[in-house]
């Protein structure tokens, strides 16, 4: 997209990619920030499942809120609006079971044990 690509890789790389219409190799895509990881084909499924598992360890409510905040704030130019969105979400999160569990786990120096579906305010 002519809108999102410059935000990802900068104007110069966007122009280069679009004006040359050349194939971008995996390492170049990684270096440019188009992808987060590059794996060998035989490692891809295990790595993807591992990443999905890491994400799934977090409370559903938290994941939804993070996705919403990132999408809302990504193109917002007014930092005070971004801060307000974050402050409202953090305040809401402080009342959750997941927040309490995270604090206890931190004090006990252990990994939190979140319960899916029970973390919403």
Short mmCIF file of C-alpha atoms in Angstrom, two decimals, residues 23-120:
data_model
loop_
_atom_site.label_atom_id
_atom_site.label_comp_id
_atom_site.label_asym_id
_atom_site.label_seq_id
_atom_site.Cartn_x
_atom_site.Cartn_y
_atom_site.Cartn_z
CA UNK A 23 11.43 -9.39 -6.31
CA UNK A 24 12.55 -8.79 -2.71
CA UNK A 25 14.58 -11.64 -1.21
CA UNK A 26 13.84 -12.82 2.33
CA UNK A 27 16.95 -11.29 3.93
CA UNK A 28 16.31 -7.91 2.30
CA UNK A 29 12.69 -8.03 3.48
CA UNK A 30 13.96 -8.72 7.00
CA UNK A 31 16.55 -5.94 6.84
CA UNK A 32 13.95 -3.47 5.54
CA UNK A 33 11.44 -4.33 8.26
CA UNK A 34 8.87 -5.93 5.96
CA UNK A 35 8.97 -9.17 7.95
CA UNK A 36 9.90 -9.94 11.55
CA UNK A 37 11.63 -13.26 10.98
CA UNK A 38 13.13 -15.39 8.23
CA UNK A 39 13.32 -19.14 8.76
CA UNK A 40 14.29 -22.15 6.72
CA UNK A 41 11.19 -23.87 5.29
CA UNK A 42 11.73 -26.93 7.48
CA UNK A 43 11.77 -24.73 10.64
CA UNK A 44 8.87 -22.47 9.74
CA UNK A 45 5.96 -24.45 11.22
CA UNK A 46 7.69 -25.09 14.55
CA UNK A 47 8.68 -21.44 14.85
CA UNK A 48 5.18 -20.23 13.94
CA UNK A 49 3.58 -22.58 16.47
CA UNK A 50 6.08 -21.42 19.09
CA UNK A 51 5.27 -17.76 18.47
CA UNK A 52 1.54 -18.48 18.54
CA UNK A 53 2.05 -20.29 21.85
CA UNK A 54 3.85 -17.29 23.35
CA UNK A 55 1.02 -15.02 22.29
CA UNK A 56 -1.63 -17.44 23.58
CA UNK A 57 -0.06 -17.41 27.06
CA UNK A 58 -1.40 -13.87 27.53
CA UNK A 59 -4.95 -12.98 28.58
CA UNK A 60 -7.46 -12.68 25.73
CA UNK A 61 -8.63 -9.28 26.96
CA UNK A 62 -5.08 -7.96 27.00
CA UNK A 63 -4.40 -9.16 23.46
CA UNK A 64 -7.57 -7.54 22.14
CA UNK A 65 -6.78 -4.25 23.89
CA UNK A 66 -3.20 -4.18 22.61
CA UNK A 67 -4.34 -4.79 19.05
CA UNK A 68 -6.97 -2.07 19.34
CA UNK A 69 -4.51 0.44 20.83
CA UNK A 70 -1.87 -0.19 18.20
CA UNK A 71 -4.39 0.18 15.38
CA UNK A 72 -5.96 3.31 16.91
CA UNK A 73 -2.68 5.00 17.70
CA UNK A 74 -0.55 3.97 14.71
CA UNK A 75 -1.40 6.96 12.54
CA UNK A 76 -2.43 9.35 15.32
CA UNK A 77 -0.30 12.48 15.12
CA UNK A 78 -1.51 14.00 18.39
CA UNK A 79 0.55 12.38 21.15
CA UNK A 80 -1.87 13.60 23.82
CA UNK A 81 -4.60 11.47 22.23
CA UNK A 82 -2.28 8.44 22.21
CA UNK A 83 -1.44 9.00 25.87
CA UNK A 84 -5.14 9.35 26.72
CA UNK A 85 -5.99 6.07 24.93
CA UNK A 86 -3.18 4.28 26.77
CA UNK A 87 -4.03 5.78 30.16
CA UNK A 88 -7.69 4.73 29.81
CA UNK A 89 -6.70 1.19 28.86
CA UNK A 90 -4.11 0.89 31.65
CA UNK A 91 -6.66 2.13 34.19
CA UNK A 92 -9.16 -0.45 32.94
CA UNK A 93 -6.52 -3.20 33.06
CA UNK A 94 -5.64 -2.49 36.70
CA UNK A 95 -8.99 -3.91 37.78
CA UNK A 96 -8.50 -7.26 36.09
CA UNK A 97 -7.66 -10.63 37.57
CA UNK A 98 -4.83 -10.85 35.04
CA UNK A 99 -3.26 -7.66 36.39
CA UNK A 100 -3.40 -8.96 39.95
CA UNK A 101 -1.88 -12.28 38.86
CA UNK A 102 0.89 -10.46 36.97
CA UNK A 103 1.80 -8.43 40.07
CA UNK A 104 1.86 -11.49 42.32
CA UNK A 105 3.92 -13.45 39.79
CA UNK A 106 6.39 -10.57 39.52
CA UNK A 107 6.80 -10.40 43.30
CA UNK A 108 7.21 -14.17 43.47
CA UNK A 109 9.65 -14.12 40.53
CA UNK A 110 7.62 -16.60 38.51
CA UNK A 111 5.79 -16.70 35.23
CA UNK A 112 2.16 -15.56 35.53
CA UNK A 113 -0.57 -18.17 35.24
CA UNK A 114 -3.36 -16.48 33.31
CA UNK A 115 -6.78 -18.09 32.94
CA UNK A 116 -8.32 -17.63 29.48
CA UNK A 117 -11.66 -15.87 29.49
CA UNK A 118 -11.44 -14.79 33.14
CA UNK A 119 -9.18 -11.77 32.70
CA UNK A 120 -11.72 -9.26 31.40
#
